[in-house]
mmCIF file of C-alpha atoms and ligand atoms in Angstrom:
data_model
loop_
_atom_site.group_PDB
_atom_site.id
_atom_site.type_symbol
_atom_site.label_atom_id
_atom_site.label_comp_id
_atom_site.label_asym_id
_atom_site.label_seq_id
_atom_site.Cartn_x
_atom_site.Cartn_y
_atom_site.Cartn_z
ATOM 1 C CA MET A 10 -25.660 -17.216 -24.509
ATOM 2 C CA GLN A 11 -22.600 -16.438 -22.296
ATOM 3 C CA ARG A 12 -22.912 -17.594 -18.713
ATOM 4 C CA TYR A 13 -21.184 -16.283 -15.615
ATOM 5 C CA LEU A 14 -18.282 -18.658 -13.798
ATOM 6 C CA SER A 15 -16.074 -18.141 -10.825
ATOM 7 C CA LEU A 16 -12.653 -19.475 -10.652
ATOM 8 C CA TYR A 17 -10.594 -20.689 -7.660
ATOM 9 C CA VAL A 18 -6.919 -21.118 -7.578
ATOM 10 C CA HIS A 19 -5.401 -23.129 -4.867
ATOM 11 C CA ILE A 20 -1.795 -22.157 -3.616
ATOM 12 C CA PRO A 21 -0.914 -25.293 -1.250
ATOM 13 C CA PHE A 22 2.318 -23.666 0.407
ATOM 14 C CA CYS A 23 2.668 -22.299 3.672
ATOM 15 C CA VAL A 24 5.713 -20.864 5.876
ATOM 16 C CA VAL A 25 4.648 -23.720 8.611
ATOM 17 C CA LYS A 26 1.618 -25.447 9.298
ATOM 18 C CA CYS A 27 -0.622 -23.622 11.916
ATOM 19 C CA LYS A 28 -1.761 -26.074 14.897
ATOM 20 C CA TYR A 29 -5.271 -26.254 14.039
ATOM 21 C CA CYS A 30 -5.024 -26.547 10.265
ATOM 22 C CA ASP A 31 -6.099 -29.475 8.312
ATOM 23 C CA PHE A 32 -6.249 -27.808 5.100
ATOM 24 C CA LEU A 33 -4.021 -29.362 1.941
ATOM 25 C CA SER A 34 -0.964 -27.377 2.710
ATOM 26 C CA PHE A 35 2.944 -27.995 2.465
ATOM 27 C CA ASP A 36 5.460 -25.841 4.586
ATOM 28 C CA GLY A 37 8.937 -25.229 3.728
ATOM 29 C CA GLU A 38 8.719 -25.897 -0.023
ATOM 30 C CA SER A 39 11.258 -23.933 -2.513
ATOM 31 C CA TYR A 40 10.860 -21.310 -4.711
ATOM 32 C CA GLY A 41 11.358 -23.682 -7.399
ATOM 33 C CA THR A 42 8.475 -26.024 -6.651
ATOM 34 C CA MET A 43 6.418 -23.088 -6.282
ATOM 35 C CA LEU A 44 7.701 -22.193 -10.008
ATOM 36 C CA ARG A 45 6.879 -25.476 -11.072
ATOM 37 C CA TYR A 46 3.344 -25.369 -9.389
ATOM 38 C CA VAL A 47 2.326 -22.257 -11.184
ATOM 39 C CA ASP A 48 3.402 -23.772 -14.423
ATOM 40 C CA SER A 49 1.028 -26.852 -13.526
ATOM 41 C CA LEU A 50 -1.705 -24.689 -12.654
ATOM 42 C CA CYS A 51 -1.452 -22.850 -16.305
ATOM 43 C CA GLN A 52 -1.507 -26.248 -17.928
ATOM 44 C CA GLU A 53 -4.640 -26.938 -15.905
ATOM 45 C CA ILE A 54 -6.321 -24.118 -16.592
ATOM 46 C CA ARG A 55 -5.616 -24.549 -20.606
ATOM 47 C CA LEU A 56 -7.772 -27.448 -20.574
ATOM 48 C CA TYR A 57 -10.669 -25.119 -20.004
ATOM 49 C CA GLU A 58 -9.668 -23.227 -23.447
ATOM 50 C CA PRO A 59 -12.104 -25.234 -25.904
ATOM 51 C CA ILE A 60 -15.402 -23.974 -23.617
ATOM 52 C CA ALA A 61 -13.914 -20.925 -22.193
ATOM 53 C CA ASP A 62 -15.917 -18.443 -24.390
ATOM 54 C CA GLU A 63 -18.611 -19.549 -23.202
ATOM 55 C CA TYR A 64 -18.507 -17.854 -20.272
ATOM 56 C CA ILE A 65 -17.724 -14.789 -18.442
ATOM 57 C CA VAL A 66 -15.604 -14.655 -15.119
ATOM 58 C CA ARG A 67 -16.969 -12.567 -12.541
ATOM 59 C CA THR A 68 -14.731 -13.399 -9.536
ATOM 60 C CA ILE A 69 -11.623 -15.238 -8.880
ATOM 61 C CA PHE A 70 -10.371 -16.368 -5.494
ATOM 62 C CA ILE A 71 -6.516 -17.146 -4.786
ATOM 63 C CA GLY A 72 -6.897 -19.233 -1.909
ATOM 64 C CA GLY A 73 -4.661 -21.610 0.069
ATOM 65 C CA GLY A 74 -2.384 -22.239 1.970
ATOM 66 C CA THR A 75 -0.812 -18.900 1.894
ATOM 67 C CA PRO A 76 -0.908 -17.417 -1.585
ATOM 68 C CA SER A 77 0.856 -14.240 -0.352
ATOM 69 C CA LEU A 78 4.000 -16.581 -0.344
ATOM 70 C CA LEU A 79 3.936 -16.178 -4.063
ATOM 71 C CA ASP A 80 5.859 -13.093 -4.934
ATOM 72 C CA GLU A 81 4.363 -10.517 -7.422
ATOM 73 C CA SER A 82 5.437 -12.355 -10.623
ATOM 74 C CA LEU A 83 4.069 -15.469 -9.841
ATOM 75 C CA ILE A 84 0.416 -13.935 -9.101
ATOM 76 C CA THR A 85 0.902 -11.878 -12.102
ATOM 77 C CA ASN A 86 1.559 -15.073 -14.385
ATOM 78 C CA ILE A 87 -1.472 -16.848 -13.146
ATOM 79 C CA LEU A 88 -3.540 -14.151 -13.645
ATOM 80 C CA ALA A 89 -2.259 -12.975 -17.090
ATOM 81 C CA PHE A 90 -2.753 -16.640 -18.198
ATOM 82 C CA ILE A 91 -6.285 -16.762 -16.804
ATOM 83 C CA ARG A 92 -6.983 -13.735 -19.158
ATOM 84 C CA ARG A 93 -5.413 -15.585 -21.862
ATOM 85 C CA VAL A 94 -8.025 -18.129 -21.639
ATOM 86 C CA PHE A 95 -11.123 -16.763 -20.061
ATOM 87 C CA VAL A 96 -12.929 -13.255 -20.542
ATOM 88 C CA LEU A 97 -13.218 -11.390 -17.471
ATOM 89 C CA ASP A 98 -16.077 -9.195 -16.730
ATOM 90 C CA LYS A 99 -14.676 -5.602 -16.269
ATOM 91 C CA ASP A 100 -15.428 -5.324 -12.639
ATOM 92 C CA CYS A 101 -14.148 -8.854 -12.025
ATOM 93 C CA GLU A 102 -13.518 -9.421 -8.057
ATOM 94 C CA ILE A 103 -10.004 -10.671 -7.724
ATOM 95 C CA THR A 104 -9.231 -11.970 -4.296
ATOM 96 C CA VAL A 105 -5.709 -12.964 -2.603
ATOM 97 C CA GLU A 106 -5.600 -14.533 0.643
ATOM 98 C CA ALA A 107 -2.797 -13.189 2.451
ATOM 99 C CA ASN A 108 -0.939 -14.029 5.550
ATOM 100 C CA PRO A 109 0.562 -10.781 8.024
ATOM 101 C CA GLY A 110 4.210 -10.972 7.669
ATOM 102 C CA THR A 111 4.233 -11.890 3.946
ATOM 103 C CA LEU A 112 3.055 -8.642 2.594
ATOM 104 C CA ARG A 113 5.355 -6.095 1.348
ATOM 105 C CA HIS A 114 5.215 -2.858 -0.382
ATOM 106 C CA GLN A 115 6.491 -4.201 -3.615
ATOM 107 C CA LYS A 116 4.648 -7.349 -3.446
ATOM 108 C CA LEU A 117 1.328 -5.503 -2.959
ATOM 109 C CA ASN A 118 2.238 -3.073 -5.722
ATOM 110 C CA GLY A 119 2.470 -6.104 -8.019
ATOM 111 C CA TYR A 120 -0.778 -7.448 -7.238
ATOM 112 C CA LYS A 121 -2.498 -4.330 -7.664
ATOM 113 C CA ALA A 122 -0.893 -3.871 -11.264
ATOM 114 C CA ALA A 123 -1.881 -7.517 -12.074
ATOM 115 C CA GLY A 124 -5.518 -6.487 -11.317
ATOM 116 C CA VAL A 125 -5.906 -7.961 -7.892
ATOM 117 C CA ASN A 126 -8.760 -5.643 -5.940
ATOM 118 C CA ARG A 127 -9.359 -7.692 -2.892
ATOM 119 C CA LEU A 128 -7.146 -8.750 -0.114
ATOM 120 C CA SER A 129 -8.376 -11.122 2.674
ATOM 121 C CA ILE A 130 -5.884 -11.022 5.482
ATOM 122 C CA GLY A 131 -5.964 -13.858 8.342
ATOM 123 C CA LEU A 132 -5.136 -12.343 11.510
ATOM 124 C CA GLN A 133 -7.166 -14.325 13.939
ATOM 125 C CA SER A 134 -6.443 -12.847 16.862
ATOM 126 C CA ALA A 135 -4.631 -9.693 18.079
ATOM 127 C CA ASP A 136 -3.074 -11.592 21.190
ATOM 128 C CA ASP A 137 0.274 -12.382 20.223
ATOM 129 C CA GLU A 138 0.636 -15.101 22.663
ATOM 130 C CA LEU A 139 -2.301 -16.666 21.398
ATOM 131 C CA LEU A 140 -1.155 -16.351 17.970
ATOM 132 C CA LYS A 141 2.050 -18.243 18.887
ATOM 133 C CA LYS A 142 0.075 -20.959 20.833
ATOM 134 C CA LEU A 143 -1.507 -21.251 17.663
ATOM 135 C CA GLY A 144 1.416 -21.627 15.368
ATOM 136 C CA ARG A 145 0.675 -18.795 13.515
ATOM 137 C CA ILE A 146 3.675 -17.020 11.689
ATOM 138 C CA HIS A 147 2.950 -13.394 12.571
ATOM 139 C CA ASN A 148 2.165 -11.159 15.533
ATOM 140 C CA PHE A 149 -0.384 -8.228 15.454
ATOM 141 C CA ASP A 150 2.220 -5.479 14.696
ATOM 142 C CA GLN A 151 2.864 -7.622 11.372
ATOM 143 C CA PHE A 152 -1.079 -7.367 10.959
ATOM 144 C CA VAL A 153 -0.828 -3.585 11.401
ATOM 145 C CA ALA A 154 1.947 -3.343 8.962
ATOM 146 C CA SER A 155 0.483 -5.346 6.370
ATOM 147 C CA PHE A 156 -2.914 -3.733 6.795
ATOM 148 C CA SER A 157 -1.239 -0.288 6.067
ATOM 149 C CA ALA A 158 0.826 -1.107 3.484
ATOM 150 C CA ALA A 159 -2.280 -2.459 1.800
ATOM 151 C CA ARG A 160 -4.183 0.773 2.128
ATOM 152 C CA ARG A 161 -1.307 2.634 1.053
ATOM 153 C CA ALA A 162 -0.870 0.409 -1.999
ATOM 154 C CA GLY A 163 -4.686 1.263 -2.839
ATOM 155 C CA PHE A 164 -6.458 -1.742 -1.804
ATOM 156 C CA MET A 165 -9.766 -0.454 -0.544
ATOM 157 C CA ASN A 166 -11.450 -3.798 -0.342
ATOM 158 C CA ILE A 167 -10.215 -5.778 2.523
ATOM 159 C CA ASN A 168 -11.511 -8.679 4.462
ATOM 160 C CA VAL A 169 -9.887 -9.671 8.124
ATOM 161 C CA ASP A 170 -10.466 -13.153 9.572
ATOM 162 C CA VAL A 171 -10.731 -13.538 13.159
ATOM 163 C CA MET A 172 -11.445 -16.521 15.118
ATOM 164 C CA SER A 173 -13.324 -17.479 18.472
ATOM 165 C CA GLY A 174 -13.039 -20.064 20.647
ATOM 166 C CA LEU A 175 -9.511 -20.428 20.662
ATOM 167 C CA PRO A 176 -7.432 -22.315 23.542
ATOM 168 C CA GLY A 177 -7.111 -19.944 26.466
ATOM 169 C CA GLN A 178 -9.021 -17.192 24.480
ATOM 170 C CA SER A 179 -11.043 -15.067 27.252
ATOM 171 C CA ILE A 180 -14.065 -13.128 26.273
ATOM 172 C CA HIS A 181 -11.945 -9.997 27.013
ATOM 173 C CA SER A 182 -9.021 -10.747 24.445
ATOM 174 C CA TYR A 183 -11.695 -11.621 21.848
ATOM 175 C CA VAL A 184 -13.245 -8.352 22.267
ATOM 176 C CA GLU A 185 -10.120 -6.601 22.255
ATOM 177 C CA THR A 186 -9.264 -8.329 18.996
ATOM 178 C CA LEU A 187 -12.718 -7.210 17.529
ATOM 179 C CA SER A 188 -12.242 -3.745 18.726
ATOM 180 C CA LYS A 189 -8.372 -3.649 17.130
ATOM 181 C CA VAL A 190 -9.630 -4.656 13.851
ATOM 182 C CA LEU A 191 -12.518 -2.255 14.142
ATOM 183 C CA ASP A 192 -9.858 0.751 14.415
ATOM 184 C CA PHE A 193 -8.837 -0.489 10.548
ATOM 185 C CA ALA A 194 -12.329 0.172 9.474
ATOM 186 C CA PRO A 195 -11.768 -2.922 6.711
ATOM 187 C CA GLU A 196 -14.534 -3.554 4.449
ATOM 188 C CA HIS A 197 -15.273 -7.261 5.387
ATOM 189 C CA ILE A 198 -14.927 -9.449 8.534
ATOM 190 C CA SER A 199 -14.982 -12.880 8.666
ATOM 191 C CA ALA A 200 -15.479 -14.443 12.026
ATOM 192 C CA TYR A 201 -15.039 -18.061 12.430
ATOM 193 C CA SER A 202 -15.346 -20.241 15.574
ATOM 194 C CA LEU A 203 -12.378 -22.552 15.899
ATOM 195 C CA GLN A 204 -13.530 -26.382 14.817
ATOM 196 C CA VAL A 205 -11.063 -28.683 15.844
ATOM 197 C CA GLU A 206 -10.220 -31.231 13.199
ATOM 198 C CA GLU A 207 -8.990 -34.729 13.938
ATOM 199 C CA GLY A 208 -5.440 -35.494 13.571
ATOM 200 C CA THR A 209 -4.000 -31.887 13.714
ATOM 201 C CA PRO A 210 -1.581 -31.061 16.327
ATOM 202 C CA LEU A 211 -3.883 -29.200 18.275
ATOM 203 C CA ALA A 212 -6.286 -32.328 18.499
ATOM 204 C CA LYS A 213 -3.176 -34.302 19.458
ATOM 205 C CA ASP A 214 -2.253 -31.701 22.344
ATOM 206 C CA PRO A 215 -4.206 -32.643 25.430
ATOM 207 C CA GLU A 216 -2.953 -29.550 27.114
ATOM 208 C CA LEU A 217 -4.271 -27.088 24.317
ATOM 209 C CA MET A 218 -7.479 -29.146 24.101
ATOM 210 C CA ALA A 219 -8.162 -28.620 27.788
ATOM 211 C CA GLU A 220 -7.619 -25.005 27.537
ATOM 212 C CA LEU A 221 -10.486 -24.832 24.868
ATOM 213 C CA PRO A 222 -13.463 -22.394 26.045
ATOM 214 C CA PRO A 223 -16.740 -23.904 26.879
ATOM 215 C CA ASP A 224 -19.434 -23.727 24.167
ATOM 216 C CA MET A 225 -21.417 -21.208 26.420
ATOM 217 C CA ILE A 226 -18.441 -19.099 26.206
ATOM 218 C CA ASP A 227 -18.021 -19.345 22.500
ATOM 219 C CA ARG A 228 -21.943 -18.916 21.841
ATOM 220 C CA ARG A 229 -21.261 -15.764 23.869
ATOM 221 C CA MET A 230 -18.315 -14.586 21.594
ATOM 222 C CA TYR A 231 -20.669 -15.095 18.594
ATOM 223 C CA ASP A 232 -23.502 -12.914 20.259
ATOM 224 C CA ILE A 233 -20.702 -10.319 21.107
ATOM 225 C CA THR A 234 -19.443 -10.351 17.164
ATOM 226 C CA LYS A 235 -23.235 -9.519 16.125
ATOM 227 C CA GLN A 236 -23.594 -6.605 18.765
ATOM 228 C CA LEU A 237 -20.087 -5.079 18.006
ATOM 229 C CA LEU A 238 -19.582 -5.366 14.149
ATOM 230 C CA GLY A 239 -23.703 -4.838 13.524
ATOM 231 C CA ALA A 240 -23.121 -1.511 15.828
ATOM 232 C CA LYS A 241 -20.340 -0.390 13.786
ATOM 233 C CA GLY A 242 -22.379 -0.882 10.421
ATOM 234 C CA TYR A 243 -20.909 -4.195 9.325
ATOM 235 C CA ASP A 244 -24.117 -6.332 7.793
ATOM 236 C CA ARG A 245 -24.478 -9.993 8.801
ATOM 237 C CA TYR A 246 -25.039 -11.387 5.484
ATOM 238 C CA GLU A 247 -23.758 -15.012 6.408
ATOM 239 C CA ILE A 248 -23.554 -16.664 9.507
ATOM 240 C CA SER A 249 -20.083 -16.100 9.878
ATOM 241 C CA ASN A 250 -19.518 -13.085 7.280
ATOM 242 C CA TYR A 251 -20.117 -9.426 7.895
ATOM 243 C CA ALA A 252 -19.718 -6.750 5.324
ATOM 244 C CA LYS A 253 -19.896 -2.909 4.940
ATOM 245 C CA ALA A 254 -22.782 -2.220 2.224
ATOM 246 C CA GLY A 255 -21.953 -3.358 -1.257
ATOM 247 C CA TYR A 256 -18.745 -5.398 0.228
ATOM 248 C CA GLU A 257 -20.086 -8.578 0.513
ATOM 249 C CA CYS A 258 -17.740 -11.085 -0.971
ATOM 250 C CA ARG A 259 -19.148 -11.874 -4.595
ATOM 251 C CA HIS A 260 -17.072 -14.892 -4.836
ATOM 252 C CA ASN A 261 -18.478 -16.728 -1.830
ATOM 253 C CA MET A 262 -22.020 -15.755 -2.703
ATOM 254 C CA VAL A 263 -21.378 -17.819 -5.865
ATOM 255 C CA TYR A 264 -20.955 -20.723 -3.749
ATOM 256 C CA TRP A 265 -23.624 -20.036 -1.202
ATOM 257 C CA THR A 266 -26.199 -19.672 -4.121
ATOM 258 C CA GLY A 267 -25.306 -22.487 -6.189
ATOM 259 C CA GLY A 268 -23.676 -20.657 -8.898
ATOM 260 C CA GLU A 269 -20.860 -22.322 -11.271
ATOM 261 C CA TYR A 270 -17.281 -22.401 -10.496
ATOM 262 C CA VAL A 271 -14.242 -24.263 -11.541
ATOM 263 C CA GLY A 272 -11.088 -24.708 -9.078
ATOM 264 C CA PHE A 273 -7.540 -25.165 -10.149
ATOM 265 C CA GLY A 274 -4.827 -26.515 -8.351
ATOM 266 C CA ILE A 275 -4.221 -29.704 -6.194
ATOM 267 C CA GLY A 276 -6.989 -29.003 -3.252
ATOM 268 C CA ALA A 277 -9.719 -27.182 -5.307
ATOM 269 C CA ALA A 278 -13.171 -28.191 -6.286
ATOM 270 C CA SER A 279 -15.506 -27.427 -9.208
ATOM 271 C CA TYR A 280 -19.281 -27.469 -9.655
ATOM 272 C CA PHE A 281 -19.392 -26.883 -13.460
ATOM 273 C CA GLN A 282 -22.043 -27.511 -16.149
ATOM 274 C CA GLY A 283 -24.197 -29.519 -13.608
ATOM 275 C CA LYS A 284 -21.279 -31.962 -12.255
ATOM 276 C CA ARG A 285 -19.145 -31.621 -9.446
ATOM 277 C CA PHE A 286 -15.659 -32.730 -9.576
ATOM 278 C CA SER A 287 -12.892 -32.366 -6.973
ATOM 279 C CA ASN A 288 -8.943 -32.498 -7.577
ATOM 280 C CA ILE A 289 -8.465 -33.400 -4.062
ATOM 281 C CA ARG A 290 -10.314 -36.743 -4.295
ATOM 282 C CA GLY A 291 -7.739 -39.418 -5.055
ATOM 283 C CA ILE A 292 -4.793 -36.893 -5.105
ATOM 284 C CA LEU A 293 -4.581 -37.165 -1.186
ATOM 285 C CA ASP A 294 -4.105 -40.884 -1.430
ATOM 286 C CA TYR A 295 -1.704 -40.052 -3.809
ATOM 287 C CA ILE A 296 0.114 -37.985 -1.755
ATOM 288 C CA ARG A 297 -0.259 -40.522 1.249
ATOM 289 C CA LEU A 298 1.082 -43.103 -1.086
ATOM 290 C CA MET A 299 4.112 -41.181 -1.981
ATOM 291 C CA GLU A 300 4.995 -40.169 1.813
ATOM 292 C CA GLN A 301 4.770 -43.840 2.936
ATOM 293 C CA ALA A 302 7.443 -44.359 -0.229
ATOM 294 C CA GLY A 303 9.806 -41.754 1.422
ATOM 295 C CA ASP A 304 8.961 -39.355 -1.156
ATOM 296 C CA ARG A 305 8.379 -35.494 -1.035
ATOM 297 C CA PHE A 306 5.873 -33.587 -2.765
ATOM 298 C CA SER A 307 8.313 -31.143 -3.684
ATOM 299 C CA ASP A 308 10.320 -33.624 -6.171
ATOM 300 C CA VAL A 309 9.533 -32.193 -9.260
ATOM 301 C CA LYS A 310 8.802 -35.472 -11.318
ATOM 302 C CA ASN A 311 6.192 -36.092 -8.214
ATOM 303 C CA LEU A 312 4.365 -32.759 -9.131
ATOM 304 C CA GLU A 313 4.137 -33.908 -12.685
ATOM 305 C CA LEU A 314 2.651 -36.931 -11.507
ATOM 306 C CA LEU A 315 0.527 -35.419 -9.309
ATOM 307 C CA TYR A 316 -0.799 -33.311 -12.165
ATOM 308 C CA ASN A 317 -1.405 -36.372 -14.192
ATOM 309 C CA GLU A 318 -3.748 -37.877 -11.813
ATOM 310 C CA ILE A 319 -5.492 -34.403 -11.762
ATOM 311 C CA THR A 320 -5.951 -34.012 -15.420
ATOM 312 C CA LYS A 321 -7.301 -37.796 -15.475
ATOM 313 C CA GLU A 322 -9.733 -37.184 -13.109
ATOM 314 C CA LEU A 323 -10.750 -33.719 -14.818
ATOM 315 C CA ARG A 324 -11.131 -35.597 -18.062
ATOM 316 C CA GLU A 325 -13.379 -38.373 -16.498
ATOM 317 C CA ASN A 326 -15.622 -35.450 -15.107
ATOM 318 C CA VAL A 327 -16.161 -37.391 -11.858
ATOM 319 C CA ALA A 328 -19.504 -37.716 -10.165
ATOM 320 C CA PRO A 329 -22.356 -36.158 -11.762
ATOM 321 C CA VAL A 330 -24.174 -33.925 -9.055
ATOM 322 C CA TYR A 331 -27.367 -36.102 -8.541
ATOM 323 C CA LEU A 332 -30.376 -34.103 -7.906
ATOM 324 C CA TYR A 333 -30.953 -34.993 -4.407
ATOM 325 C CA SER A 334 -27.496 -33.836 -3.424
ATOM 326 C CA ARG A 335 -27.883 -30.659 -5.149
ATOM 327 C CA MET A 336 -31.325 -29.923 -3.722
ATOM 328 C CA GLU A 337 -29.528 -30.241 -0.001
ATOM 329 C CA GLU A 338 -26.609 -28.056 -1.199
ATOM 330 C CA PHE A 339 -29.172 -25.491 -1.863
ATOM 331 C CA MET A 340 -30.808 -25.384 1.215
ATOM 332 C CA PHE A 341 -27.294 -25.895 3.630
ATOM 333 C CA LEU A 342 -25.805 -22.979 1.528
ATOM 334 C CA GLY A 343 -28.784 -21.028 0.957
ATOM 335 C CA LEU A 344 -29.824 -21.171 4.556
ATOM 336 C CA ARG A 345 -26.782 -19.948 6.002
ATOM 337 C CA MET A 346 -27.028 -16.731 4.577
ATOM 338 C CA MET A 347 -29.190 -14.019 6.260
ATOM 339 C CA CYS A 348 -31.429 -13.932 3.218
ATOM 340 C CA GLY A 349 -31.973 -17.590 2.905
ATOM 341 C CA VAL A 350 -33.350 -19.428 0.014
ATOM 342 C CA SER A 351 -35.698 -18.410 -2.705
ATOM 343 C CA ARG A 352 -39.066 -20.666 -3.284
ATOM 344 C CA GLU A 353 -39.204 -19.578 -6.962
ATOM 345 C CA ASP A 354 -35.315 -20.293 -7.450
ATOM 346 C CA PHE A 355 -35.894 -23.636 -6.060
ATOM 347 C CA ALA A 356 -38.549 -24.640 -8.174
ATOM 348 C CA GLU A 357 -36.887 -23.138 -11.310
ATOM 349 C CA ARG A 358 -33.813 -25.177 -10.565
ATOM 350 C CA PHE A 359 -35.564 -28.600 -9.534
ATOM 351 C CA LYS A 360 -38.846 -28.349 -11.284
ATOM 352 C CA LYS A 361 -40.595 -29.096 -7.833
ATOM 353 C CA ASP A 362 -42.086 -26.899 -5.388
ATOM 354 C CA ILE A 363 -39.526 -26.564 -1.939
ATOM 355 C CA TYR A 364 -42.625 -27.834 0.070
ATOM 356 C CA GLU A 365 -43.205 -30.994 -2.473
ATOM 357 C CA VAL A 366 -39.670 -31.917 -1.072
ATOM 358 C CA TYR A 367 -39.223 -30.602 2.449
ATOM 359 C CA GLY A 368 -42.842 -29.785 3.545
ATOM 360 C CA PRO A 369 -42.769 -31.731 6.882
ATOM 361 C CA VAL A 370 -39.477 -30.379 7.994
ATOM 362 C CA LEU A 371 -40.256 -26.697 6.930
ATOM 363 C CA ASN A 372 -43.814 -26.800 8.649
ATOM 364 C CA HIS A 373 -42.215 -28.095 11.610
ATOM 365 C CA TYR A 374 -39.491 -25.701 11.958
ATOM 366 C CA ILE A 375 -41.467 -22.735 10.892
ATOM 367 C CA GLU A 376 -44.494 -23.485 13.549
ATOM 368 C CA GLN A 377 -41.645 -23.724 16.182
ATOM 369 C CA GLY A 378 -40.208 -20.429 15.385
ATOM 370 C CA TYR A 379 -36.708 -21.559 14.149
ATOM 371 C CA MET A 380 -37.605 -20.642 10.517
ATOM 372 C CA ALA A 381 -39.920 -18.380 8.616
ATOM 373 C CA GLU A 382 -41.431 -17.365 5.244
ATOM 374 C CA ILE A 383 -41.166 -13.922 3.894
ATOM 375 C CA GLY A 384 -42.536 -13.208 0.862
ATOM 376 C CA ASP A 385 -40.452 -15.682 -1.381
ATOM 377 C CA ARG A 386 -37.972 -16.496 0.607
ATOM 378 C CA ILE A 387 -37.402 -18.720 3.540
ATOM 379 C CA ILE A 388 -34.904 -18.079 6.363
ATOM 380 C CA LEU A 389 -33.278 -19.113 9.736
ATOM 381 C CA THR A 390 -34.664 -16.950 12.630
ATOM 382 C CA GLU A 391 -32.185 -15.684 15.199
ATOM 383 C CA ARG A 392 -33.300 -18.770 17.246
ATOM 384 C CA GLY A 393 -32.762 -21.096 14.280
ATOM 385 C CA ILE A 394 -29.167 -19.484 13.774
ATOM 386 C CA ASP A 395 -28.430 -20.589 17.365
ATOM 387 C CA VAL A 396 -29.027 -24.200 16.620
ATOM 388 C CA SER A 397 -28.279 -24.405 12.721
ATOM 389 C CA ASN A 398 -26.258 -27.357 12.396
ATOM 390 C CA ILE A 399 -29.160 -29.458 13.953
ATOM 391 C CA ILE A 400 -31.759 -27.563 11.649
ATOM 392 C CA LEU A 401 -29.493 -28.057 8.368
ATOM 393 C CA ALA A 402 -28.878 -31.747 9.399
ATOM 394 C CA ASP A 403 -32.702 -32.674 8.872
ATOM 395 C CA PHE A 404 -32.340 -31.192 5.201
ATOM 396 C CA ILE A 405 -30.540 -34.246 4.259
ATOM 397 C CA LEU A 406 -33.042 -35.991 2.082
ATOM 398 C CA ASP A 407 -33.433 -39.878 2.231
ATOM 399 C CA LYS A 408 -32.413 -41.333 -1.047
ATOM 400 C CA GLU A 409 -34.019 -44.585 -0.715
HETATM 401 S S1 LIG B 25 -1.581 -20.143 7.121
HETATM 402 FE FE1 LIG B 25 -3.893 -21.270 7.078
HETATM 403 S S2 LIG B 25 -3.566 -22.705 5.416
HETATM 404 FE FE2 LIG B 25 -1.538 -22.124 6.082
HETATM 405 S S3 LIG B 25 -1.291 -23.716 7.760
HETATM 406 FE FE3 LIG B 25 -1.899 -21.904 8.735
HETATM 407 S S4 LIG B 25 -4.531 -21.795 8.547
HETATM 408 FE FE4 LIG B 25 -3.057 -23.760 7.176
#
């Protein structure tokens, strides 16, 4: 019987690095490097040829980095290669992440012709000063131009990313960003709060760090997001994700519900046939070694070596997913969604009742009103969502 599968393709190139970014991405790489990288991606995709016909691919997410840096011919090549190896569902959701300022009419038409049917545009803020402060490459006008061009090219499923808790961001500035985004009526809005990651230029900049709004203000921004977007008909289906009916991101739902996915590219991770393996593990050490030796990622020889490392990891099919960590993941991801987790689904996957494993913690939080059981489903209540990080940490299992 054929099973469903999702594919993630990692494009690790950006024009310049944003100050808060700790994703695996490289700035200033040449077109030649991108070409070589796409070639290597196709080799990696080919590794799955022997088992590909057991699956139907229902979603593809080309993420980054800044995938929209790639011109239409490279995106077309990647998707054509995927189609040669895998069978795609007839309404397969195919998303490309895009940075305003990198989308042009011709590129958008090319993406459309290649089968891309969803765009995810990283705006972050409508405040040009704030964008500059974060090291973003675009301003709000470029977002407007990109969004309008995407609509003209026929993209009727667009996500816009916005961020709260940014250095120097006032509630007024955040509300203005939301209102301006709502004027464009995108089908989906992701609203994340900034997480300061160790080692980023932001974390090392005391002036910017001093401008971070206090938690209370960030919390208020979160509440405002719920109210404003809710009033405009967006359903909050995950803690940070809002969609008009029927436009939930199907690819992310696969992650959050424990479905199977395979990632291609240097920063990709997979959950495939009960095993979790990550291209990034080991590769980061490898890149560090190269950098210490004064080498650059863009060297073609290094790229090939990098990919040899990846395929070696894949062949070894690293680290089986242990039962406990799968249960933890099921709870962490499922509880982030407003519909929560299903008792029946848990029992089917793990051959245990959820209360057998998590009885004390569930009973405690349900009694306190932080969680609720509705029919077959267990959810975080509004009160629970406010302290979700603390609650989710209690779902880590003691494996001794
Ligand atoms: S565009 Fe995205 S991936 Fe690239 S540097 Fe900025 S935050 Fe990082």
